[in-house]
Amino acid sequence: MGRVTGRAIAVVVGLALSVTACTSSAGEPDASVRSTEDAPGGDASTPSGDGEGGQMRPGDLDVDEPIRPTDDISVMGGAGGPNSADDVMLAAAVSVQEFWVRAFPDTYGTDFEEVDGGFWTYGPDTPRGSLPPCEGIQSYDDVAQNAFYCPDGDLIAWDSEALVAPHIDEFGEFGAAIIMAHEMGHAVQARTGDFDTLPGVIAELQADCFAGAWIADVVDGGSDDFEADIEELDLAVAGQISIRDDPGFDPDDPAAHGSGFDRVSGLADGIFEGTDRCAGYAEEPPVVTEAAFDPEDAASGGDLSPDDLLELLLPDLEDFYTALFASEGQEWDPVDDVIFFDPSTDDVRCGSSRLTEAEAEFAIFYCGADDTVQVDGAGLVPALQEIGDFAVGAEVARQWAFAAQARNGLTENSRESSLNADCLTGLYAGDLFLGSDLREGGVLSLSPGDLDEAIISFLAVDGDDEQSGSAFERSDAFRIGFLGDLAQCDALLE
């Protein structure tokens, strides 16, 4: 997706809404346990072991060739891979512990003590006596669809059938391995003292950050069993969104894990800044955007109708860019018009170019020739509204970013200009949520879940990664703008 200049039609996008389902938070099996929320529903097609439960050990990590889960294990990556759920998790335990043996001394100045209580698998048919030996677990229902670190026994456990196998089907073997990396992050906290001192949601986001540092190590070739390219990173973003807290969840609740935006941001901190930034969460915690609904938002789910949203959004975007340009000593020229069309009945044009019906379906673009933003109001807007009102708002705001680029002489469609537009959209979202020095305040504010809707829309849009950037790259550009400033967005053009 992008804009239309006077000479060429920008990329027109369609929607694939298969990556938008989210589940509610499952809470903690015990107050002292750090856990992962429910996995998406659905039958597991990935083999998940015998369902008997029990302890698994990855072997001595000091030997030259670490013991692998099976002799014929495949390198792990995308969705629906050939390895069993337990093999994936055990291989991840090997890989993540190897990472911490290397990284812990540089980060904390001491050697890493490997998990002493082992790794436990269980499922709906696991007998009570074979469940992980952690205080507070009386039955499978206490830990259903969960993965967790238990400090009492210094062990990590996972529901192979109802959590890990479906997660592999949806988000890949690497996505499931991130669950292990997160839980190993809690084991790290137990060794530093942060497990008992950090507020619950910060502890969860720090574990996400630690998982992100391991992801970066995999990308750099640090693992024998896992590899990751941009496709796996996109699936990682989708996986984090899938196990977010429900919009409106109270961040002060002991079971809080963070919004999807918070969790993706935690991963990104680890990926780009490493374990030192993660360790720094104790003194310099990240921004937490998760918030409980107020009574008005609770009644509506935080969503405005498209008509109500656009009535407020369009003048607010004009006000924001007027203030942004003024801060740079420039004058903002208002966008000439916003046109909503129906591809099946309307003649959709930009300058001398005409879009076919197929090209116009699910299209949104800025037309430089006419200085207009044009939107498929019949198909795209309802599809985005299914995600949430800020999925609509973010996509429309992105076109104002393209208009801003055009006013500064940038009219080429490129990956850099696309990511800059995502960053500027994040800058606008940050102004709505955090406030800024640009203006006293807009007429809109963000509701709980709105930032997640923007990220989900990046996953739902089937665009050209070479030109627009991947979902992972777009999410990070949006995050940079949200937490940063105009200079950081401009740096993406370099």
Coordinates of C-alpha atoms in Angstrom, one line a residue:
M1 CA 0.0 0.0 0.0
G2 CA 1.1 3.6 -0.5
R3 CA 0.2 6.6 -2.5
V4 CA -0.4 7.6 -6.1
T5 CA 1.8 10.2 -7.8
G6 CA 1.0 11.9 -11.0
R7 CA 2.9 9.3 -13.0
A8 CA 2.3 6.0 -11.4
I9 CA -0.2 4.1 -9.3
A10 CA 1.1 3.0 -6.0
V11 CA 0.9 -0.5 -4.7
V12 CA -2.7 -1.5 -4.1
V13 CA -3.2 -3.9 -1.2
G14 CA -5.7 -6.6 -0.2
L15 CA -6.5 -7.9 3.2
A16 CA -5.9 -11.3 4.5
L17 CA -7.7 -11.3 7.9
S18 CA -6.5 -14.7 9.0
V19 CA -4.1 -13.3 11.5
T20 CA -6.4 -11.2 13.6
A21 CA -7.9 -13.6 16.2
C22 CA -6.9 -13.0 19.7
T23 CA -7.5 -14.8 22.9
S24 CA -8.1 -13.7 26.5
S25 CA -5.6 -13.8 29.2
A26 CA -5.5 -17.1 31.2
G27 CA -4.1 -15.7 34.4
E28 CA -1.5 -17.4 36.6
P29 CA -1.7 -21.0 37.9
D30 CA -0.2 -19.7 41.1
A31 CA 0.7 -16.3 42.3
S32 CA 4.4 -17.1 42.2
V33 CA 4.4 -18.6 38.7
R34 CA 5.2 -16.6 35.6
S35 CA 3.1 -18.0 32.7
T36 CA 2.1 -17.6 29.1
E37 CA -1.5 -16.9 28.2
D38 CA -3.9 -19.1 26.2
A39 CA -2.9 -20.1 22.7
P40 CA -5.3 -19.6 19.8
G41 CA -8.0 -22.3 19.7
G42 CA -8.3 -25.0 17.1
D43 CA -7.2 -28.6 16.8
A44 CA -3.5 -29.3 16.9
S45 CA -2.1 -31.0 13.9
T46 CA 1.5 -31.0 15.0
P47 CA 2.5 -34.2 16.9
S48 CA 2.7 -33.3 20.5
G49 CA 4.0 -36.3 22.4
D50 CA 2.3 -39.1 24.2
G51 CA 0.2 -36.9 26.5
E52 CA 1.6 -38.7 29.6
G53 CA 3.5 -35.7 30.8
G54 CA 6.8 -35.8 32.7
Q55 CA 10.3 -34.4 33.0
M56 CA 12.5 -33.8 30.0
R57 CA 16.2 -32.8 30.1
P58 CA 18.2 -31.3 27.2
G59 CA 21.4 -32.8 28.5
D60 CA 24.8 -31.4 29.6
L61 CA 25.3 -28.1 27.8
D62 CA 29.1 -28.2 28.5
V63 CA 29.8 -31.1 26.2
D64 CA 31.1 -30.5 22.7
E65 CA 27.9 -31.7 21.0
P66 CA 24.8 -30.9 23.2
I67 CA 22.2 -33.7 23.3
R68 CA 19.4 -33.0 20.9
P69 CA 15.7 -33.9 21.5
T70 CA 15.8 -36.5 18.8
D71 CA 18.5 -37.8 16.4
D72 CA 16.6 -36.7 13.3
I73 CA 15.4 -33.3 14.3
S74 CA 15.0 -30.7 11.5
V75 CA 16.2 -27.1 11.6
M76 CA 13.1 -25.3 12.9
G77 CA 11.3 -22.3 11.5
G78 CA 7.9 -21.8 9.9
A79 CA 4.4 -22.9 10.6
G80 CA 3.4 -26.5 10.5
G81 CA 6.9 -27.8 10.8
P82 CA 7.9 -31.5 11.0
N83 CA 9.1 -31.6 14.6
S84 CA 6.9 -32.6 17.6
A85 CA 5.9 -29.9 20.0
D86 CA 8.0 -31.4 22.7
D87 CA 11.1 -31.6 20.4
V88 CA 10.6 -27.9 19.6
M89 CA 10.4 -26.8 23.2
L90 CA 13.3 -29.0 24.3
A91 CA 15.5 -27.8 21.4
A92 CA 14.6 -24.3 22.4
A93 CA 15.6 -25.0 26.0
V94 CA 19.0 -26.1 24.7
S95 CA 19.4 -23.1 22.5
V96 CA 18.2 -20.5 25.0
Q97 CA 20.3 -21.8 27.8
E98 CA 23.4 -21.9 25.5
F99 CA 22.6 -18.2 24.8
W100 CA 22.4 -17.3 28.5
V101 CA 25.6 -19.2 29.3
R102 CA 27.3 -16.8 26.8
A103 CA 25.3 -13.6 27.6
F104 CA 24.7 -13.7 31.3
P105 CA 28.3 -13.0 32.4
D106 CA 28.5 -10.0 30.1
T107 CA 25.2 -8.7 31.3
Y108 CA 25.3 -9.4 35.0
G109 CA 29.0 -10.2 35.8
T110 CA 28.5 -13.8 37.0
D111 CA 28.0 -17.2 35.4
F112 CA 24.6 -18.4 34.5
E113 CA 23.2 -21.3 36.6
E114 CA 21.2 -23.6 34.3
V115 CA 17.7 -24.5 35.1
D116 CA 18.0 -27.2 37.9
G117 CA 14.4 -28.6 38.0
G118 CA 14.2 -29.6 34.3
F119 CA 11.6 -29.1 31.7
W120 CA 8.1 -30.6 32.0
T121 CA 5.5 -31.4 29.4
Y122 CA 1.9 -32.1 30.1
G123 CA -1.5 -32.1 28.5
P124 CA -5.2 -32.7 29.1
D125 CA -4.7 -36.4 29.7
T126 CA -1.7 -36.1 32.0
P127 CA -2.4 -37.9 35.3
R128 CA -2.4 -35.6 38.4
G129 CA 0.8 -37.3 39.7
S130 CA 2.7 -36.5 36.5
L131 CA 1.9 -32.8 36.4
P132 CA 4.8 -30.4 37.0
P133 CA 5.8 -30.4 40.7
C134 CA 5.0 -26.7 41.4
E135 CA 3.2 -25.4 44.4
G136 CA -0.5 -24.6 43.8
I137 CA -1.0 -27.0 40.9
Q138 CA -3.7 -29.4 41.8
S139 CA -5.1 -30.4 38.4
Y140 CA -4.7 -29.9 34.7
D141 CA -7.3 -27.1 34.8
D142 CA -4.9 -25.0 36.9
V143 CA -2.3 -24.9 34.0
A144 CA -4.4 -25.6 30.9
Q145 CA -3.2 -23.9 27.8
N146 CA -0.2 -22.5 29.6
A147 CA 3.6 -22.4 29.7
F148 CA 5.3 -21.2 32.9
Y149 CA 8.4 -20.9 35.0
C150 CA 8.0 -22.2 38.6
P151 CA 10.6 -20.7 41.0
D152 CA 9.9 -23.3 43.8
G153 CA 11.3 -26.1 41.7
D154 CA 13.3 -23.9 39.2
L155 CA 11.5 -25.6 36.4
I156 CA 9.8 -24.7 33.1
A157 CA 6.7 -26.5 31.9
W158 CA 4.3 -26.3 29.0
D159 CA 1.0 -27.7 27.8
S160 CA 2.2 -29.6 24.7
E161 CA -1.2 -30.4 23.2
A162 CA -3.4 -27.3 24.0
L163 CA -0.7 -24.5 23.8
V164 CA 2.5 -25.4 21.9
A165 CA 1.1 -27.6 19.1
P166 CA -1.6 -25.1 18.1
H167 CA 1.0 -22.3 18.4
I168 CA 3.3 -24.1 16.0
D169 CA 0.5 -24.6 13.5
E170 CA -0.4 -20.9 13.6
F171 CA 2.9 -19.2 14.2
G172 CA 5.7 -21.7 13.4
E173 CA 8.2 -23.7 15.3
F174 CA 10.2 -20.6 15.9
G175 CA 7.2 -18.9 17.3
A176 CA 6.7 -21.7 19.8
A177 CA 10.4 -21.5 20.7
I178 CA 9.9 -17.8 21.7
I179 CA 7.5 -19.1 24.4
M180 CA 10.5 -21.1 25.9
A181 CA 12.7 -18.0 25.5
H182 CA 10.1 -15.9 27.5
E183 CA 9.9 -18.5 30.3
M184 CA 13.7 -18.8 30.4
G185 CA 13.6 -15.0 30.8
H186 CA 11.8 -15.6 34.1
A187 CA 14.4 -18.1 35.1
V188 CA 17.0 -15.3 34.5
Q189 CA 14.9 -13.0 36.7
A190 CA 15.0 -15.7 39.5
R191 CA 18.8 -15.5 39.3
T192 CA 19.0 -11.7 39.4
G193 CA 16.4 -11.1 42.0
D194 CA 14.1 -9.2 39.6
F195 CA 11.5 -12.0 39.7
D196 CA 10.4 -11.0 43.1
T197 CA 10.9 -7.2 42.9
L198 CA 9.6 -6.1 39.4
P199 CA 5.9 -5.2 39.1
G200 CA 4.1 -8.1 37.3
V201 CA 3.6 -6.4 33.9
I202 CA 7.2 -5.1 33.8
A203 CA 8.5 -8.6 34.7
E204 CA 6.5 -10.0 31.8
L205 CA 7.8 -7.4 29.4
Q206 CA 11.4 -7.9 30.6
A207 CA 11.0 -11.6 29.8
D208 CA 9.7 -10.6 26.3
C209 CA 12.8 -8.4 26.0
F210 CA 15.1 -11.3 27.0
A211 CA 13.3 -13.4 24.4
G212 CA 14.0 -10.7 21.8
A213 CA 17.7 -10.8 22.6
W214 CA 17.7 -14.6 21.9
I215 CA 15.9 -13.9 18.6
A216 CA 18.7 -11.6 17.6
D217 CA 21.2 -14.3 18.5
V218 CA 19.3 -16.8 16.3
V219 CA 19.2 -14.3 13.4
D220 CA 23.0 -13.9 13.8
G221 CA 23.5 -17.6 13.5
G222 CA 23.9 -18.4 17.1
S223 CA 21.7 -21.5 17.2
D224 CA 22.2 -24.9 15.7
D225 CA 18.5 -25.8 15.7
F226 CA 16.7 -22.6 14.8
E227 CA 16.9 -20.1 12.0
A228 CA 14.9 -17.0 11.5
D229 CA 14.3 -14.7 8.5
I230 CA 11.8 -11.9 8.0
E231 CA 9.0 -14.4 7.7
E232 CA 9.7 -15.9 11.1
L233 CA 9.9 -12.4 12.6
D234 CA 6.5 -11.5 11.2
L235 CA 5.2 -14.7 12.8
A236 CA 6.8 -13.7 16.0
V237 CA 4.9 -10.4 15.9
A238 CA 1.7 -12.3 15.2
G239 CA 2.4 -14.7 18.0
Q240 CA 2.9 -11.9 20.5
I241 CA -0.4 -10.3 19.5
S242 CA -2.1 -13.6 19.9
I243 CA -1.1 -13.9 23.6
R244 CA -1.6 -10.3 24.5
D245 CA -4.0 -9.4 27.3
D246 CA -7.5 -8.5 26.3
P247 CA -8.0 -4.8 25.6
G248 CA -9.0 -3.1 28.8
F249 CA -7.1 -5.5 31.0
D250 CA -5.8 -3.7 34.1
P251 CA -2.0 -3.5 34.0
D252 CA -1.9 -3.5 37.8
D253 CA -3.5 -7.0 37.9
P254 CA -0.8 -9.5 39.0
A255 CA -1.7 -11.6 35.9
A256 CA -1.1 -8.7 33.4
H257 CA 1.3 -9.5 30.6
G258 CA 0.9 -6.3 28.5
S259 CA -0.9 -5.2 25.4
G260 CA 0.1 -6.6 22.1
F261 CA 1.9 -3.3 21.4
D262 CA 3.7 -3.6 24.7
R263 CA 4.8 -7.2 24.1
V264 CA 6.0 -6.5 20.5
S265 CA 7.9 -3.5 21.9
G266 CA 9.5 -5.7 24.5
L267 CA 10.7 -8.1 21.8
A268 CA 12.0 -5.2 19.7
D269 CA 14.0 -3.8 22.7
G270 CA 15.8 -7.2 23.0
I271 CA 16.3 -7.6 19.3
F272 CA 17.7 -4.2 18.7
E273 CA 19.3 -3.2 22.0
G274 CA 20.2 -6.6 23.6
T275 CA 20.3 -7.9 27.1
D276 CA 21.7 -4.7 28.6
R277 CA 18.5 -2.8 27.8
C278 CA 16.4 -5.7 29.1
A279 CA 18.3 -5.7 32.4
G280 CA 17.8 -2.0 32.6
Y281 CA 14.0 -2.4 32.9
A282 CA 14.6 -2.6 36.6
E283 CA 15.8 1.0 36.8
E284 CA 14.3 2.3 33.5
P285 CA 11.1 0.5 32.8
P286 CA 9.5 0.7 29.4
V287 CA 6.4 2.7 28.6
V288 CA 3.3 0.5 29.3
T289 CA 0.4 1.4 27.1
E290 CA -2.0 -1.2 28.5
A291 CA -4.8 0.5 30.3
A292 CA -8.2 -0.5 31.8
F293 CA -11.3 0.7 30.1
D294 CA -13.1 3.7 31.5
P295 CA -16.9 3.2 31.8
E296 CA -17.6 4.8 28.4
D297 CA -15.0 2.7 26.6
A298 CA -16.1 -0.4 28.3
A299 CA -19.6 0.0 26.9
S300 CA -18.4 0.5 23.3
G301 CA -15.3 -1.8 23.5
G302 CA -13.3 1.4 22.8
D303 CA -14.5 1.6 19.2
L304 CA -16.1 4.5 17.3
S305 CA -18.2 3.8 14.2
P306 CA -16.3 4.6 11.0
D307 CA -18.5 7.7 10.4
D308 CA -17.9 9.0 13.9
L309 CA -14.2 8.3 13.7
L310 CA -13.6 10.0 10.4
E311 CA -15.6 13.0 11.4
L312 CA -13.1 13.6 14.2
L313 CA -10.0 12.1 12.6
L314 CA -9.7 14.1 9.4
P315 CA -9.6 17.6 11.0
D316 CA -7.4 16.2 13.8
L317 CA -4.8 15.0 11.2
E318 CA -4.9 18.4 9.6
D319 CA -4.3 20.0 13.0
F320 CA -1.5 17.6 13.9
Y321 CA 0.4 18.2 10.6
T322 CA -0.1 22.0 10.8
A323 CA 1.6 21.9 14.2
L324 CA 4.3 19.4 13.1
F325 CA 5.2 21.5 10.1
A326 CA 5.1 24.7 12.2
S327 CA 7.6 23.1 14.6
E328 CA 10.0 22.8 11.6
G329 CA 9.4 26.4 10.4
Q330 CA 7.1 25.3 7.6
E331 CA 3.5 25.9 6.6
W332 CA 1.2 23.0 6.1
D333 CA -0.9 23.0 3.0
P334 CA -4.2 21.1 3.8
V335 CA -5.0 17.9 1.8
D336 CA -7.4 19.0 -0.9
D337 CA -10.0 16.2 -0.5
V338 CA -10.8 12.7 0.9
I339 CA -12.7 10.5 -1.4
F340 CA -14.5 7.3 -0.4
F341 CA -15.4 5.1 -3.4
D342 CA -17.0 1.8 -4.2
P343 CA -14.9 -0.2 -6.7
S344 CA -17.9 -1.9 -8.2
T345 CA -19.7 1.3 -9.2
D346 CA -17.3 4.2 -9.1
D347 CA -14.7 5.5 -11.6
V348 CA -11.5 5.6 -9.5
R349 CA -8.9 7.9 -10.9
C350 CA -5.7 9.7 -10.0
G351 CA -4.7 12.3 -12.4
S352 CA -4.8 10.7 -15.9
S353 CA -4.5 7.2 -14.4
R354 CA -7.6 5.0 -13.9
L355 CA -7.7 2.0 -11.6
T356 CA -9.5 -1.1 -12.7
E357 CA -12.1 -2.6 -10.4
A358 CA -9.6 -5.2 -9.2
E359 CA -6.9 -2.6 -8.5
A360 CA -9.4 -0.5 -6.6
E361 CA -10.6 -3.2 -4.3
F362 CA -9.3 -2.8 -0.8
A363 CA -7.2 0.2 -2.0
I364 CA -6.2 3.2 0.0
F365 CA -3.7 5.8 -1.5
Y366 CA -2.6 9.3 -1.6
C367 CA -2.9 10.8 -5.1
G368 CA -0.2 13.4 -5.6
A369 CA -1.6 14.6 -8.9
D370 CA -4.9 15.6 -7.3
D371 CA -3.8 16.0 -3.7
T372 CA -6.4 13.6 -2.5
V373 CA -6.6 10.7 -0.2
Q374 CA -8.8 7.9 -1.7
V375 CA -10.2 5.0 0.1
D376 CA -12.3 1.9 -0.7
G377 CA -15.1 2.7 1.6
A378 CA -17.2 -0.3 0.5
G379 CA -14.5 -3.0 1.2
L380 CA -11.4 -1.8 3.0
V381 CA -13.1 0.3 5.7
P382 CA -15.5 -2.4 6.9
A383 CA -12.6 -5.0 6.8
L384 CA -10.4 -2.8 8.9
Q385 CA -13.3 -1.9 11.2
E386 CA -13.5 -5.7 12.0
I387 CA -10.0 -5.3 13.6
G388 CA -11.0 -2.1 15.3
D389 CA -11.4 1.6 14.8
F390 CA -7.7 2.5 15.0
A391 CA -7.0 0.0 12.2
V392 CA -9.0 2.4 10.1
G393 CA -7.5 5.4 11.8
A394 CA -3.9 4.3 11.3
E395 CA -4.3 3.5 7.6
V396 CA -5.9 6.8 7.0
A397 CA -3.3 8.6 9.0
R398 CA -0.6 6.9 7.0
Q399 CA -1.9 8.6 3.8
W400 CA -1.5 12.0 5.5
A401 CA 2.1 11.0 6.1
F402 CA 2.5 10.4 2.4
A403 CA 1.0 13.8 1.8
A404 CA 3.5 15.3 4.2
Q405 CA 6.3 13.6 2.3
A406 CA 5.0 15.0 -1.0
R407 CA 5.0 18.5 0.5
N408 CA 8.7 18.0 1.3
G409 CA 9.5 16.9 -2.3
L410 CA 9.5 13.2 -1.7
T411 CA 7.3 11.5 -4.3
E412 CA 9.0 8.2 -4.9
N413 CA 7.4 5.0 -3.6
S414 CA 10.1 3.0 -1.8
R415 CA 10.6 0.8 1.3
E416 CA 12.2 3.8 3.0
S417 CA 9.4 6.1 2.3
S418 CA 6.8 3.5 3.4
L419 CA 8.6 2.9 6.8
N420 CA 8.9 6.6 7.3
A421 CA 5.1 6.9 6.8
D422 CA 4.6 4.2 9.4
C423 CA 6.9 6.1 11.7
L424 CA 5.0 9.3 11.2
T425 CA 1.8 7.5 11.9
G426 CA 3.3 6.3 15.1
L427 CA 4.4 9.9 15.9
Y428 CA 0.7 10.9 15.5
A429 CA -0.4 8.0 17.7
G430 CA 2.1 9.0 20.3
D431 CA 0.8 12.6 20.2
L432 CA -2.7 11.2 20.9
F433 CA -1.6 8.8 23.7
L434 CA 1.4 10.4 25.4
G435 CA 0.9 14.0 24.4
S436 CA 3.7 16.2 22.9
D437 CA 5.0 19.7 22.7
L438 CA 3.5 20.1 19.3
R439 CA 0.0 21.2 20.4
E440 CA -2.2 21.4 23.4
G441 CA -4.1 18.3 22.5
G442 CA -6.2 16.8 19.7
V443 CA -9.9 16.0 19.6
L444 CA -9.2 12.3 19.7
S445 CA -7.6 10.0 22.3
L446 CA -6.5 6.4 22.1
S447 CA -8.6 3.7 23.8
P448 CA -7.2 0.5 25.2
G449 CA -6.4 -1.9 22.4
D450 CA -6.0 0.8 19.7
L451 CA -2.3 0.4 19.3
D452 CA -2.7 -3.3 19.0
E453 CA -5.2 -2.7 16.1
A454 CA -2.6 -0.7 14.2
I455 CA -0.1 -3.6 14.5
I456 CA -2.7 -6.2 13.6
S457 CA -3.5 -4.2 10.5
F458 CA 0.1 -4.5 9.4
L459 CA -0.2 -8.2 9.7
A460 CA -3.5 -8.3 7.9
V461 CA -2.4 -6.2 4.9
D462 CA -0.9 -8.4 2.1
G463 CA 1.5 -5.9 0.6
D464 CA 4.9 -6.0 -1.2
D465 CA 7.5 -6.5 1.5
E466 CA 10.3 -5.2 -0.8
Q467 CA 8.5 -1.9 -1.3
S468 CA 6.4 -1.4 1.9
G469 CA 8.4 -3.4 4.5
S470 CA 7.4 -6.5 6.4
A471 CA 5.0 -6.5 9.2
F472 CA 7.9 -6.7 11.7
E473 CA 9.7 -3.8 10.1
R474 CA 6.5 -1.7 9.9
S475 CA 5.6 -2.5 13.5
D476 CA 9.1 -1.3 14.6
A477 CA 8.9 1.8 12.5
F478 CA 5.5 2.6 14.1
R479 CA 7.0 2.0 17.5
I480 CA 10.0 4.3 16.8
G481 CA 7.6 7.1 15.9
F482 CA 5.3 6.4 18.9
L483 CA 8.1 6.6 21.4
G484 CA 10.4 9.0 19.5
D485 CA 10.5 12.1 17.5
L486 CA 10.5 13.5 13.9
A487 CA 14.2 13.2 13.6
Q488 CA 14.1 9.5 14.3
C489 CA 11.4 9.1 11.6
D490 CA 13.5 11.1 9.1
A491 CA 16.4 8.8 9.8
L492 CA 14.5 6.0 8.2
L493 CA 14.7 7.8 4.9
E494 CA 18.5 7.6 4.9

